[in-house]
């Protein structure tokens, strides 16, 4: 079984309360830590990688993002999905080629740019082109930014999800959706749903699964949690000087 087939299989048959949990490595070292802890797959966060490279979220040059993803993929033997924001303006064929060259088996693609939502029909057409270029070689996670950049209407999120699934998305990601609307989203969306989780505080992955999550990712949360731990270590080190 190929890595992308294994990754797809991890999304199938998930029981309520047992979502696929995908930690977000920001470099090769963190990727190895998550794999050694027993996680079967990973999902890189664009904001976490941006922070590790010294950029603000959304400001990482495409070449540096793909290079960072490639380093993560080379460091581990489990499937890795890559957050490549809104595709960096690349044509679908080139985007797919660069993801595959980096070693990724999946991608996270946003439906907003510059803080504004894209037209859902135009975005769905673009996703269909990505799907066509990728064939079955990539697992496409279509992020829905209604709750992050829009009016937070769950019905609009469901409408966008339907368009993206019809275009060939394997999973949809209504980022920032309040936990209270997750059952409604679950009832109205076909296929896997990615839900944003917090590494500490807030609902656990199990609880998110019971509310409808097929898989749980953490965005830059783990990188920021690690930075807080490092701050504590740095403070202790200063005390010894």
JSON list of C-alpha atoms in Angstrom, two decimals:
[
{"chain": "A", "resi": 1, "resn": "UNK", "atom": "CA", "xyz": [0.00, 0.00, 0.00]},
{"chain": "A", "resi": 2, "resn": "UNK", "atom": "CA", "xyz": [1.36, 3.43, -0.95]},
{"chain": "A", "resi": 3, "resn": "UNK", "atom": "CA", "xyz": [1.60, 6.25, 1.55]},
{"chain": "A", "resi": 4, "resn": "UNK", "atom": "CA", "xyz": [-1.33, 8.13, 0.04]},
{"chain": "A", "resi": 5, "resn": "UNK", "atom": "CA", "xyz": [-3.46, 4.96, 0.11]},
{"chain": "A", "resi": 6, "resn": "UNK", "atom": "CA", "xyz": [-2.49, 4.44, 3.75]},
{"chain": "A", "resi": 7, "resn": "UNK", "atom": "CA", "xyz": [-3.38, 8.06, 4.49]},
{"chain": "A", "resi": 8, "resn": "UNK", "atom": "CA", "xyz": [-6.80, 7.70, 2.87]},
{"chain": "A", "resi": 9, "resn": "UNK", "atom": "CA", "xyz": [-7.41, 4.48, 4.79]},
{"chain": "A", "resi": 10, "resn": "UNK", "atom": "CA", "xyz": [-6.77, 6.29, 8.08]},
{"chain": "A", "resi": 11, "resn": "UNK", "atom": "CA", "xyz": [-9.83, 8.47, 7.37]},
{"chain": "A", "resi": 12, "resn": "UNK", "atom": "CA", "xyz": [-12.22, 5.58, 6.70]},
{"chain": "A", "resi": 13, "resn": "UNK", "atom": "CA", "xyz": [-14.45, 3.92, 9.24]},
{"chain": "A", "resi": 14, "resn": "UNK", "atom": "CA", "xyz": [-13.70, 6.33, 12.07]},
{"chain": "A", "resi": 15, "resn": "UNK", "atom": "CA", "xyz": [-16.06, 5.78, 14.97]},
{"chain": "A", "resi": 16, "resn": "UNK", "atom": "CA", "xyz": [-17.55, 8.69, 16.95]},
{"chain": "A", "resi": 17, "resn": "UNK", "atom": "CA", "xyz": [-15.04, 9.63, 19.61]},
{"chain": "A", "resi": 18, "resn": "UNK", "atom": "CA", "xyz": [-12.11, 8.18, 17.66]},
{"chain": "A", "resi": 19, "resn": "UNK", "atom": "CA", "xyz": [-10.97, 10.84, 15.17]},
{"chain": "A", "resi": 20, "resn": "UNK", "atom": "CA", "xyz": [-7.68, 10.70, 13.32]},
{"chain": "A", "resi": 21, "resn": "UNK", "atom": "CA", "xyz": [-5.31, 12.98, 15.26]},
{"chain": "A", "resi": 22, "resn": "UNK", "atom": "CA", "xyz": [-2.69, 14.65, 13.08]},
{"chain": "A", "resi": 23, "resn": "UNK", "atom": "CA", "xyz": [0.03, 16.60, 14.94]},
{"chain": "A", "resi": 24, "resn": "UNK", "atom": "CA", "xyz": [1.55, 19.52, 13.07]},
{"chain": "A", "resi": 25, "resn": "UNK", "atom": "CA", "xyz": [5.37, 19.41, 12.83]},
{"chain": "A", "resi": 26, "resn": "UNK", "atom": "CA", "xyz": [7.19, 22.61, 11.96]},
{"chain": "A", "resi": 27, "resn": "UNK", "atom": "CA", "xyz": [10.57, 21.00, 11.20]},
{"chain": "A", "resi": 28, "resn": "UNK", "atom": "CA", "xyz": [12.26, 17.63, 10.87]},
{"chain": "A", "resi": 29, "resn": "UNK", "atom": "CA", "xyz": [13.05, 17.32, 14.58]},
{"chain": "A", "resi": 30, "resn": "UNK", "atom": "CA", "xyz": [9.46, 17.91, 15.70]},
{"chain": "A", "resi": 31, "resn": "UNK", "atom": "CA", "xyz": [8.23, 15.49, 13.03]},
{"chain": "A", "resi": 32, "resn": "UNK", "atom": "CA", "xyz": [10.45, 12.74, 14.41]},
{"chain": "A", "resi": 33, "resn": "UNK", "atom": "CA", "xyz": [9.18, 13.41, 17.94]},
{"chain": "A", "resi": 34, "resn": "UNK", "atom": "CA", "xyz": [5.55, 12.97, 16.87]},
{"chain": "A", "resi": 35, "resn": "UNK", "atom": "CA", "xyz": [6.29, 9.78, 14.95]},
{"chain": "A", "resi": 36, "resn": "UNK", "atom": "CA", "xyz": [8.27, 8.33, 17.87]},
{"chain": "A", "resi": 37, "resn": "UNK", "atom": "CA", "xyz": [5.23, 9.07, 20.06]},
{"chain": "A", "resi": 38, "resn": "UNK", "atom": "CA", "xyz": [3.20, 6.77, 17.83]},
{"chain": "A", "resi": 39, "resn": "UNK", "atom": "CA", "xyz": [1.19, 9.05, 15.53]},
{"chain": "A", "resi": 40, "resn": "UNK", "atom": "CA", "xyz": [0.52, 7.32, 12.18]},
{"chain": "A", "resi": 41, "resn": "UNK", "atom": "CA", "xyz": [0.52, 10.48, 10.02]},
{"chain": "A", "resi": 42, "resn": "UNK", "atom": "CA", "xyz": [1.31, 14.20, 10.24]},
{"chain": "A", "resi": 43, "resn": "UNK", "atom": "CA", "xyz": [-0.05, 17.47, 8.85]},
{"chain": "A", "resi": 44, "resn": "UNK", "atom": "CA", "xyz": [2.30, 20.44, 8.59]},
{"chain": "A", "resi": 45, "resn": "UNK", "atom": "CA", "xyz": [0.89, 23.85, 9.64]},
{"chain": "A", "resi": 46, "resn": "UNK", "atom": "CA", "xyz": [1.77, 26.81, 7.43]},
{"chain": "A", "resi": 47, "resn": "UNK", "atom": "CA", "xyz": [1.75, 29.21, 10.39]},
{"chain": "A", "resi": 48, "resn": "UNK", "atom": "CA", "xyz": [3.99, 26.94, 12.46]},
{"chain": "A", "resi": 49, "resn": "UNK", "atom": "CA", "xyz": [6.49, 26.59, 9.64]},
{"chain": "A", "resi": 50, "resn": "UNK", "atom": "CA", "xyz": [6.34, 30.35, 9.03]},
{"chain": "A", "resi": 51, "resn": "UNK", "atom": "CA", "xyz": [7.24, 30.98, 12.68]},
{"chain": "A", "resi": 52, "resn": "UNK", "atom": "CA", "xyz": [10.13, 28.50, 12.52]},
{"chain": "A", "resi": 53, "resn": "UNK", "atom": "CA", "xyz": [11.49, 30.28, 9.45]},
{"chain": "A", "resi": 54, "resn": "UNK", "atom": "CA", "xyz": [11.10, 33.77, 10.88]},
{"chain": "A", "resi": 55, "resn": "UNK", "atom": "CA", "xyz": [8.06, 34.86, 8.86]},
{"chain": "A", "resi": 56, "resn": "UNK", "atom": "CA", "xyz": [4.62, 36.12, 9.84]},
{"chain": "A", "resi": 57, "resn": "UNK", "atom": "CA", "xyz": [1.73, 33.79, 9.11]},
{"chain": "A", "resi": 58, "resn": "UNK", "atom": "CA", "xyz": [0.98, 33.95, 5.40]},
{"chain": "A", "resi": 59, "resn": "UNK", "atom": "CA", "xyz": [4.29, 35.59, 4.47]},
{"chain": "A", "resi": 60, "resn": "UNK", "atom": "CA", "xyz": [6.43, 32.51, 3.77]},
{"chain": "A", "resi": 61, "resn": "UNK", "atom": "CA", "xyz": [7.72, 32.43, 0.18]},
{"chain": "A", "resi": 62, "resn": "UNK", "atom": "CA", "xyz": [6.45, 29.37, -1.69]},
{"chain": "A", "resi": 63, "resn": "UNK", "atom": "CA", "xyz": [9.94, 28.01, -2.32]},
{"chain": "A", "resi": 64, "resn": "UNK", "atom": "CA", "xyz": [10.77, 28.08, 1.39]},
{"chain": "A", "resi": 65, "resn": "UNK", "atom": "CA", "xyz": [7.47, 26.45, 2.34]},
{"chain": "A", "resi": 66, "resn": "UNK", "atom": "CA", "xyz": [7.94, 23.57, -0.10]},
{"chain": "A", "resi": 67, "resn": "UNK", "atom": "CA", "xyz": [11.54, 23.15, 1.06]},
{"chain": "A", "resi": 68, "resn": "UNK", "atom": "CA", "xyz": [10.40, 22.97, 4.69]},
{"chain": "A", "resi": 69, "resn": "UNK", "atom": "CA", "xyz": [7.72, 20.42, 3.83]},
{"chain": "A", "resi": 70, "resn": "UNK", "atom": "CA", "xyz": [10.31, 18.35, 1.96]},
{"chain": "A", "resi": 71, "resn": "UNK", "atom": "CA", "xyz": [12.58, 18.30, 5.02]},
{"chain": "A", "resi": 72, "resn": "UNK", "atom": "CA", "xyz": [9.71, 17.02, 7.17]},
{"chain": "A", "resi": 73, "resn": "UNK", "atom": "CA", "xyz": [8.78, 14.35, 4.61]},
{"chain": "A", "resi": 74, "resn": "UNK", "atom": "CA", "xyz": [12.39, 13.14, 4.35]},
{"chain": "A", "resi": 75, "resn": "UNK", "atom": "CA", "xyz": [12.73, 12.90, 8.12]},
{"chain": "A", "resi": 76, "resn": "UNK", "atom": "CA", "xyz": [9.89, 10.43, 8.71]},
{"chain": "A", "resi": 77, "resn": "UNK", "atom": "CA", "xyz": [8.39, 7.35, 7.09]},
{"chain": "A", "resi": 78, "resn": "UNK", "atom": "CA", "xyz": [4.72, 8.13, 7.79]},
{"chain": "A", "resi": 79, "resn": "UNK", "atom": "CA", "xyz": [2.35, 9.99, 5.44]},
{"chain": "A", "resi": 80, "resn": "UNK", "atom": "CA", "xyz": [2.61, 13.79, 5.60]},
{"chain": "A", "resi": 81, "resn": "UNK", "atom": "CA", "xyz": [-0.04, 16.26, 4.45]},
{"chain": "A", "resi": 82, "resn": "UNK", "atom": "CA", "xyz": [1.08, 19.83, 3.80]},
{"chain": "A", "resi": 83, "resn": "UNK", "atom": "CA", "xyz": [-0.70, 23.11, 4.48]},
{"chain": "A", "resi": 84, "resn": "UNK", "atom": "CA", "xyz": [0.12, 25.22, 1.43]},
{"chain": "A", "resi": 85, "resn": "UNK", "atom": "CA", "xyz": [-2.26, 28.08, 2.23]},
{"chain": "A", "resi": 86, "resn": "UNK", "atom": "CA", "xyz": [-4.19, 29.15, -0.89]},
{"chain": "A", "resi": 87, "resn": "UNK", "atom": "CA", "xyz": [-1.72, 27.62, -3.33]},
{"chain": "A", "resi": 88, "resn": "UNK", "atom": "CA", "xyz": [0.60, 30.62, -3.70]},
{"chain": "A", "resi": 89, "resn": "UNK", "atom": "CA", "xyz": [-0.93, 31.56, -7.03]},
{"chain": "A", "resi": 90, "resn": "UNK", "atom": "CA", "xyz": [0.47, 28.44, -8.69]},
{"chain": "A", "resi": 91, "resn": "UNK", "atom": "CA", "xyz": [-1.37, 26.73, -11.51]},
{"chain": "A", "resi": 92, "resn": "UNK", "atom": "CA", "xyz": [-2.98, 23.48, -10.31]},
{"chain": "A", "resi": 93, "resn": "UNK", "atom": "CA", "xyz": [-0.58, 21.25, -12.25]},
{"chain": "A", "resi": 94, "resn": "UNK", "atom": "CA", "xyz": [2.49, 23.02, -10.87]},
{"chain": "A", "resi": 95, "resn": "UNK", "atom": "CA", "xyz": [1.07, 23.03, -7.35]},
{"chain": "A", "resi": 96, "resn": "UNK", "atom": "CA", "xyz": [0.49, 19.28, -7.52]},
{"chain": "A", "resi": 97, "resn": "UNK", "atom": "CA", "xyz": [3.94, 18.63, -8.97]},
{"chain": "A", "resi": 98, "resn": "UNK", "atom": "CA", "xyz": [5.64, 20.63, -6.23]},
{"chain": "A", "resi": 99, "resn": "UNK", "atom": "CA", "xyz": [3.70, 18.86, -3.48]},
{"chain": "A", "resi": 100, "resn": "UNK", "atom": "CA", "xyz": [4.61, 15.47, -4.90]},
{"chain": "A", "resi": 101, "resn": "UNK", "atom": "CA", "xyz": [8.25, 16.48, -5.33]},
{"chain": "A", "resi": 102, "resn": "UNK", "atom": "CA", "xyz": [8.32, 17.48, -1.67]},
{"chain": "A", "resi": 103, "resn": "UNK", "atom": "CA", "xyz": [7.01, 14.05, -0.70]},
{"chain": "A", "resi": 104, "resn": "UNK", "atom": "CA", "xyz": [3.58, 15.11, 0.56]},
{"chain": "A", "resi": 105, "resn": "UNK", "atom": "CA", "xyz": [0.60, 12.77, 0.23]},
{"chain": "A", "resi": 106, "resn": "UNK", "atom": "CA", "xyz": [-2.01, 15.46, 0.90]},
{"chain": "A", "resi": 107, "resn": "UNK", "atom": "CA", "xyz": [-2.59, 19.18, 1.03]},
{"chain": "A", "resi": 108, "resn": "UNK", "atom": "CA", "xyz": [-4.62, 21.76, 2.88]},
{"chain": "A", "resi": 109, "resn": "UNK", "atom": "CA", "xyz": [-6.02, 24.50, 0.62]},
{"chain": "A", "resi": 110, "resn": "UNK", "atom": "CA", "xyz": [-7.77, 27.64, 1.91]},
{"chain": "A", "resi": 111, "resn": "UNK", "atom": "CA", "xyz": [-10.79, 29.33, 0.32]},
{"chain": "A", "resi": 112, "resn": "UNK", "atom": "CA", "xyz": [-9.72, 32.83, 1.35]},
{"chain": "A", "resi": 113, "resn": "UNK", "atom": "CA", "xyz": [-6.88, 35.15, 0.43]},
{"chain": "A", "resi": 114, "resn": "UNK", "atom": "CA", "xyz": [-5.75, 38.40, 1.97]},
{"chain": "A", "resi": 115, "resn": "UNK", "atom": "CA", "xyz": [-8.38, 38.11, 4.69]},
{"chain": "A", "resi": 116, "resn": "UNK", "atom": "CA", "xyz": [-11.30, 37.82, 2.24]},
{"chain": "A", "resi": 117, "resn": "UNK", "atom": "CA", "xyz": [-13.32, 34.80, 1.19]},
{"chain": "A", "resi": 118, "resn": "UNK", "atom": "CA", "xyz": [-13.00, 33.62, -2.39]},
{"chain": "A", "resi": 119, "resn": "UNK", "atom": "CA", "xyz": [-16.01, 33.09, -4.60]},
{"chain": "A", "resi": 120, "resn": "UNK", "atom": "CA", "xyz": [-17.01, 29.51, -3.73]},
{"chain": "A", "resi": 121, "resn": "UNK", "atom": "CA", "xyz": [-17.93, 28.51, -7.27]},
{"chain": "A", "resi": 122, "resn": "UNK", "atom": "CA", "xyz": [-14.65, 29.80, -8.71]},
{"chain": "A", "resi": 123, "resn": "UNK", "atom": "CA", "xyz": [-12.75, 28.12, -5.89]},
{"chain": "A", "resi": 124, "resn": "UNK", "atom": "CA", "xyz": [-14.57, 24.85, -6.50]},
{"chain": "A", "resi": 125, "resn": "UNK", "atom": "CA", "xyz": [-13.56, 25.00, -10.17]},
{"chain": "A", "resi": 126, "resn": "UNK", "atom": "CA", "xyz": [-9.95, 25.53, -9.11]},
{"chain": "A", "resi": 127, "resn": "UNK", "atom": "CA", "xyz": [-10.15, 22.60, -6.69]},
{"chain": "A", "resi": 128, "resn": "UNK", "atom": "CA", "xyz": [-11.52, 20.45, -9.51]},
{"chain": "A", "resi": 129, "resn": "UNK", "atom": "CA", "xyz": [-8.44, 21.35, -11.56]},
{"chain": "A", "resi": 130, "resn": "UNK", "atom": "CA", "xyz": [-6.21, 20.40, -8.62]},
{"chain": "A", "resi": 131, "resn": "UNK", "atom": "CA", "xyz": [-8.07, 17.11, -8.31]},
{"chain": "A", "resi": 132, "resn": "UNK", "atom": "CA", "xyz": [-7.68, 16.41, -12.03]},
{"chain": "A", "resi": 133, "resn": "UNK", "atom": "CA", "xyz": [-3.96, 17.19, -11.94]},
{"chain": "A", "resi": 134, "resn": "UNK", "atom": "CA", "xyz": [-3.42, 15.08, -8.82]},
{"chain": "A", "resi": 135, "resn": "UNK", "atom": "CA", "xyz": [-5.57, 12.11, -9.74]},
{"chain": "A", "resi": 136, "resn": "UNK", "atom": "CA", "xyz": [-5.45, 9.78, -6.78]},
{"chain": "A", "resi": 137, "resn": "UNK", "atom": "CA", "xyz": [-1.93, 10.85, -5.76]},
{"chain": "A", "resi": 138, "resn": "UNK", "atom": "CA", "xyz": [-2.98, 13.51, -3.22]},
{"chain": "A", "resi": 139, "resn": "UNK", "atom": "CA", "xyz": [-5.56, 13.70, -0.44]},
{"chain": "A", "resi": 140, "resn": "UNK", "atom": "CA", "xyz": [-7.14, 17.14, -0.77]},
{"chain": "A", "resi": 141, "resn": "UNK", "atom": "CA", "xyz": [-8.38, 18.87, 2.38]},
{"chain": "A", "resi": 142, "resn": "UNK", "atom": "CA", "xyz": [-10.48, 21.91, 1.43]},
{"chain": "A", "resi": 143, "resn": "UNK", "atom": "CA", "xyz": [-10.42, 24.54, 4.15]},
{"chain": "A", "resi": 144, "resn": "UNK", "atom": "CA", "xyz": [-13.61, 26.58, 4.63]},
{"chain": "A", "resi": 145, "resn": "UNK", "atom": "CA", "xyz": [-12.97, 30.01, 6.12]},
{"chain": "A", "resi": 146, "resn": "UNK", "atom": "CA", "xyz": [-16.56, 31.10, 6.81]},
{"chain": "A", "resi": 147, "resn": "UNK", "atom": "CA", "xyz": [-15.93, 31.08, 10.56]},
{"chain": "A", "resi": 148, "resn": "UNK", "atom": "CA", "xyz": [-12.47, 32.67, 10.30]},
{"chain": "A", "resi": 149, "resn": "UNK", "atom": "CA", "xyz": [-13.02, 35.30, 7.59]},
{"chain": "A", "resi": 150, "resn": "UNK", "atom": "CA", "xyz": [-16.78, 35.33, 6.95]},
{"chain": "A", "resi": 151, "resn": "UNK", "atom": "CA", "xyz": [-20.05, 35.75, 8.80]},
{"chain": "A", "resi": 152, "resn": "UNK", "atom": "CA", "xyz": [-19.92, 32.41, 10.62]},
{"chain": "A", "resi": 153, "resn": "UNK", "atom": "CA", "xyz": [-23.14, 31.10, 9.07]},
{"chain": "A", "resi": 154, "resn": "UNK", "atom": "CA", "xyz": [-23.00, 27.29, 9.29]},
{"chain": "A", "resi": 155, "resn": "UNK", "atom": "CA", "xyz": [-25.43, 26.94, 6.38]},
{"chain": "A", "resi": 156, "resn": "UNK", "atom": "CA", "xyz": [-22.98, 28.79, 4.15]},
{"chain": "A", "resi": 157, "resn": "UNK", "atom": "CA", "xyz": [-20.23, 26.50, 5.37]},
{"chain": "A", "resi": 158, "resn": "UNK", "atom": "CA", "xyz": [-22.34, 23.50, 4.40]},
{"chain": "A", "resi": 159, "resn": "UNK", "atom": "CA", "xyz": [-23.02, 25.02, 0.97]},
{"chain": "A", "resi": 160, "resn": "UNK", "atom": "CA", "xyz": [-19.30, 25.58, 0.37]},
{"chain": "A", "resi": 161, "resn": "UNK", "atom": "CA", "xyz": [-18.52, 22.08, 1.58]},
{"chain": "A", "resi": 162, "resn": "UNK", "atom": "CA", "xyz": [-20.97, 20.59, -0.92]},
{"chain": "A", "resi": 163, "resn": "UNK", "atom": "CA", "xyz": [-19.32, 22.49, -3.79]},
{"chain": "A", "resi": 164, "resn": "UNK", "atom": "CA", "xyz": [-15.83, 21.43, -2.73]},
{"chain": "A", "resi": 165, "resn": "UNK", "atom": "CA", "xyz": [-16.75, 17.78, -2.23]},
{"chain": "A", "resi": 166, "resn": "UNK", "atom": "CA", "xyz": [-18.41, 17.77, -5.65]},
{"chain": "A", "resi": 167, "resn": "UNK", "atom": "CA", "xyz": [-15.18, 19.21, -7.06]},
{"chain": "A", "resi": 168, "resn": "UNK", "atom": "CA", "xyz": [-13.24, 16.25, -5.66]},
{"chain": "A", "resi": 169, "resn": "UNK", "atom": "CA", "xyz": [-12.10, 17.31, -2.19]},
{"chain": "A", "resi": 170, "resn": "UNK", "atom": "CA", "xyz": [-11.45, 14.29, 0.03]},
{"chain": "A", "resi": 171, "resn": "UNK", "atom": "CA", "xyz": [-12.13, 16.22, 3.26]},
{"chain": "A", "resi": 172, "resn": "UNK", "atom": "CA", "xyz": [-13.39, 19.65, 4.29]},
{"chain": "A", "resi": 173, "resn": "UNK", "atom": "CA", "xyz": [-12.07, 21.84, 7.09]},
{"chain": "A", "resi": 174, "resn": "UNK", "atom": "CA", "xyz": [-14.43, 24.46, 8.55]},
{"chain": "A", "resi": 175, "resn": "UNK", "atom": "CA", "xyz": [-11.66, 26.08, 10.58]},
{"chain": "A", "resi": 176, "resn": "UNK", "atom": "CA", "xyz": [-12.78, 27.99, 13.65]},
{"chain": "A", "resi": 177, "resn": "UNK", "atom": "CA", "xyz": [-16.24, 26.43, 13.75]},
{"chain": "A", "resi": 178, "resn": "UNK", "atom": "CA", "xyz": [-17.69, 26.69, 17.28]},
{"chain": "A", "resi": 179, "resn": "UNK", "atom": "CA", "xyz": [-18.09, 23.31, 18.90]},
{"chain": "A", "resi": 180, "resn": "UNK", "atom": "CA", "xyz": [-21.82, 23.94, 19.23]},
{"chain": "A", "resi": 181, "resn": "UNK", "atom": "CA", "xyz": [-22.32, 23.85, 15.46]},
{"chain": "A", "resi": 182, "resn": "UNK", "atom": "CA", "xyz": [-20.24, 20.74, 14.79]},
{"chain": "A", "resi": 183, "resn": "UNK", "atom": "CA", "xyz": [-23.23, 18.36, 14.96]},
{"chain": "A", "resi": 184, "resn": "UNK", "atom": "CA", "xyz": [-25.08, 20.54, 12.42]},
{"chain": "A", "resi": 185, "resn": "UNK", "atom": "CA", "xyz": [-22.04, 20.55, 10.13]},
{"chain": "A", "resi": 186, "resn": "UNK", "atom": "CA", "xyz": [-21.68, 16.80, 10.50]},
{"chain": "A", "resi": 187, "resn": "UNK", "atom": "CA", "xyz": [-25.32, 16.24, 9.54]},
{"chain": "A", "resi": 188, "resn": "UNK", "atom": "CA", "xyz": [-25.05, 18.48, 6.48]},
{"chain": "A", "resi": 189, "resn": "UNK", "atom": "CA", "xyz": [-21.61, 17.56, 5.08]},
{"chain": "A", "resi": 190, "resn": "UNK", "atom": "CA", "xyz": [-20.74, 14.47, 3.10]},
{"chain": "A", "resi": 191, "resn": "UNK", "atom": "CA", "xyz": [-17.43, 12.81, 3.84]},
{"chain": "A", "resi": 192, "resn": "UNK", "atom": "CA", "xyz": [-14.66, 13.47, 6.34]},
{"chain": "A", "resi": 193, "resn": "UNK", "atom": "CA", "xyz": [-14.56, 16.68, 8.39]},
{"chain": "A", "resi": 194, "resn": "UNK", "atom": "CA", "xyz": [-11.34, 18.19, 9.77]},
{"chain": "A", "resi": 195, "resn": "UNK", "atom": "CA", "xyz": [-11.77, 20.11, 13.03]},
{"chain": "A", "resi": 196, "resn": "UNK", "atom": "CA", "xyz": [-9.29, 22.46, 14.68]},
{"chain": "A", "resi": 197, "resn": "UNK", "atom": "CA", "xyz": [-8.22, 21.31, 18.13]},
{"chain": "A", "resi": 198, "resn": "UNK", "atom": "CA", "xyz": [-6.24, 22.86, 20.94]},
{"chain": "A", "resi": 199, "resn": "UNK", "atom": "CA", "xyz": [-3.29, 20.99, 22.45]},
{"chain": "A", "resi": 200, "resn": "UNK", "atom": "CA", "xyz": [-4.39, 22.01, 25.94]},
{"chain": "A", "resi": 201, "resn": "UNK", "atom": "CA", "xyz": [-7.70, 23.41, 27.11]},
{"chain": "A", "resi": 202, "resn": "UNK", "atom": "CA", "xyz": [-10.91, 23.14, 25.18]},
{"chain": "A", "resi": 203, "resn": "UNK", "atom": "CA", "xyz": [-12.51, 19.91, 23.96]},
{"chain": "A", "resi": 204, "resn": "UNK", "atom": "CA", "xyz": [-10.28, 16.86, 23.67]},
{"chain": "A", "resi": 205, "resn": "UNK", "atom": "CA", "xyz": [-9.91, 15.08, 20.33]},
{"chain": "A", "resi": 206, "resn": "UNK", "atom": "CA", "xyz": [-12.24, 12.39, 21.66]},
{"chain": "A", "resi": 207, "resn": "UNK", "atom": "CA", "xyz": [-14.88, 14.99, 22.47]},
{"chain": "A", "resi": 208, "resn": "UNK", "atom": "CA", "xyz": [-14.46, 16.62, 19.05]},
{"chain": "A", "resi": 209, "resn": "UNK", "atom": "CA", "xyz": [-14.90, 13.21, 17.47]},
{"chain": "A", "resi": 210, "resn": "UNK", "atom": "CA", "xyz": [-18.13, 12.70, 19.37]},
{"chain": "A", "resi": 211, "resn": "UNK", "atom": "CA", "xyz": [-19.34, 16.04, 17.99]},
{"chain": "A", "resi": 212, "resn": "UNK", "atom": "CA", "xyz": [-18.59, 15.05, 14.40]},
{"chain": "A", "resi": 213, "resn": "UNK", "atom": "CA", "xyz": [-14.87, 15.40, 13.68]},
{"chain": "A", "resi": 214, "resn": "UNK", "atom": "CA", "xyz": [-13.33, 12.76, 11.44]},
{"chain": "A", "resi": 215, "resn": "UNK", "atom": "CA", "xyz": [-9.89, 14.14, 12.05]},
{"chain": "A", "resi": 216, "resn": "UNK", "atom": "CA", "xyz": [-8.31, 16.75, 14.32]},
{"chain": "A", "resi": 217, "resn": "UNK", "atom": "CA", "xyz": [-5.43, 19.06, 13.51]},
{"chain": "A", "resi": 218, "resn": "UNK", "atom": "CA", "xyz": [-3.86, 21.80, 15.63]},
{"chain": "A", "resi": 219, "resn": "UNK", "atom": "CA", "xyz": [-2.59, 24.43, 13.22]},
{"chain": "A", "resi": 220, "resn": "UNK", "atom": "CA", "xyz": [0.39, 26.20, 14.80]},
{"chain": "A", "resi": 221, "resn": "UNK", "atom": "CA", "xyz": [-0.82, 25.29, 18.31]},
{"chain": "A", "resi": 222, "resn": "UNK", "atom": "CA", "xyz": [1.86, 22.68, 19.02]},
{"chain": "A", "resi": 223, "resn": "UNK", "atom": "CA", "xyz": [4.66, 24.93, 17.75]},
{"chain": "A", "resi": 224, "resn": "UNK", "atom": "CA", "xyz": [3.42, 27.75, 19.98]},
{"chain": "A", "resi": 225, "resn": "UNK", "atom": "CA", "xyz": [3.08, 25.36, 22.93]},
{"chain": "A", "resi": 226, "resn": "UNK", "atom": "CA", "xyz": [6.67, 24.25, 22.38]},
{"chain": "A", "resi": 227, "resn": "UNK", "atom": "CA", "xyz": [7.80, 27.88, 22.23]},
{"chain": "A", "resi": 228, "resn": "UNK", "atom": "CA", "xyz": [6.18, 28.51, 25.62]},
{"chain": "A", "resi": 229, "resn": "UNK", "atom": "CA", "xyz": [8.03, 25.52, 27.05]},
{"chain": "A", "resi": 230, "resn": "UNK", "atom": "CA", "xyz": [11.25, 26.87, 25.59]},
{"chain": "A", "resi": 231, "resn": "UNK", "atom": "CA", "xyz": [10.60, 30.25, 27.21]},
{"chain": "A", "resi": 232, "resn": "UNK", "atom": "CA", "xyz": [10.41, 28.50, 30.55]},
{"chain": "A", "resi": 233, "resn": "UNK", "atom": "CA", "xyz": [13.67, 26.68, 29.91]},
{"chain": "A", "resi": 234, "resn": "UNK", "atom": "CA", "xyz": [15.33, 29.92, 28.81]},
{"chain": "A", "resi": 235, "resn": "UNK", "atom": "CA", "xyz": [14.19, 31.58, 32.03]},
{"chain": "A", "resi": 236, "resn": "UNK", "atom": "CA", "xyz": [15.62, 28.75, 34.11]},
{"chain": "A", "resi": 237, "resn": "UNK", "atom": "CA", "xyz": [18.88, 28.99, 32.19]},
{"chain": "A", "resi": 238, "resn": "UNK", "atom": "CA", "xyz": [19.12, 32.74, 32.89]},
{"chain": "A", "resi": 239, "resn": "UNK", "atom": "CA", "xyz": [18.73, 32.05, 36.60]},
{"chain": "A", "resi": 240, "resn": "UNK", "atom": "CA", "xyz": [21.87, 29.92, 36.49]},
{"chain": "A", "resi": 241, "resn": "UNK", "atom": "CA", "xyz": [23.99, 32.66, 34.95]}
]
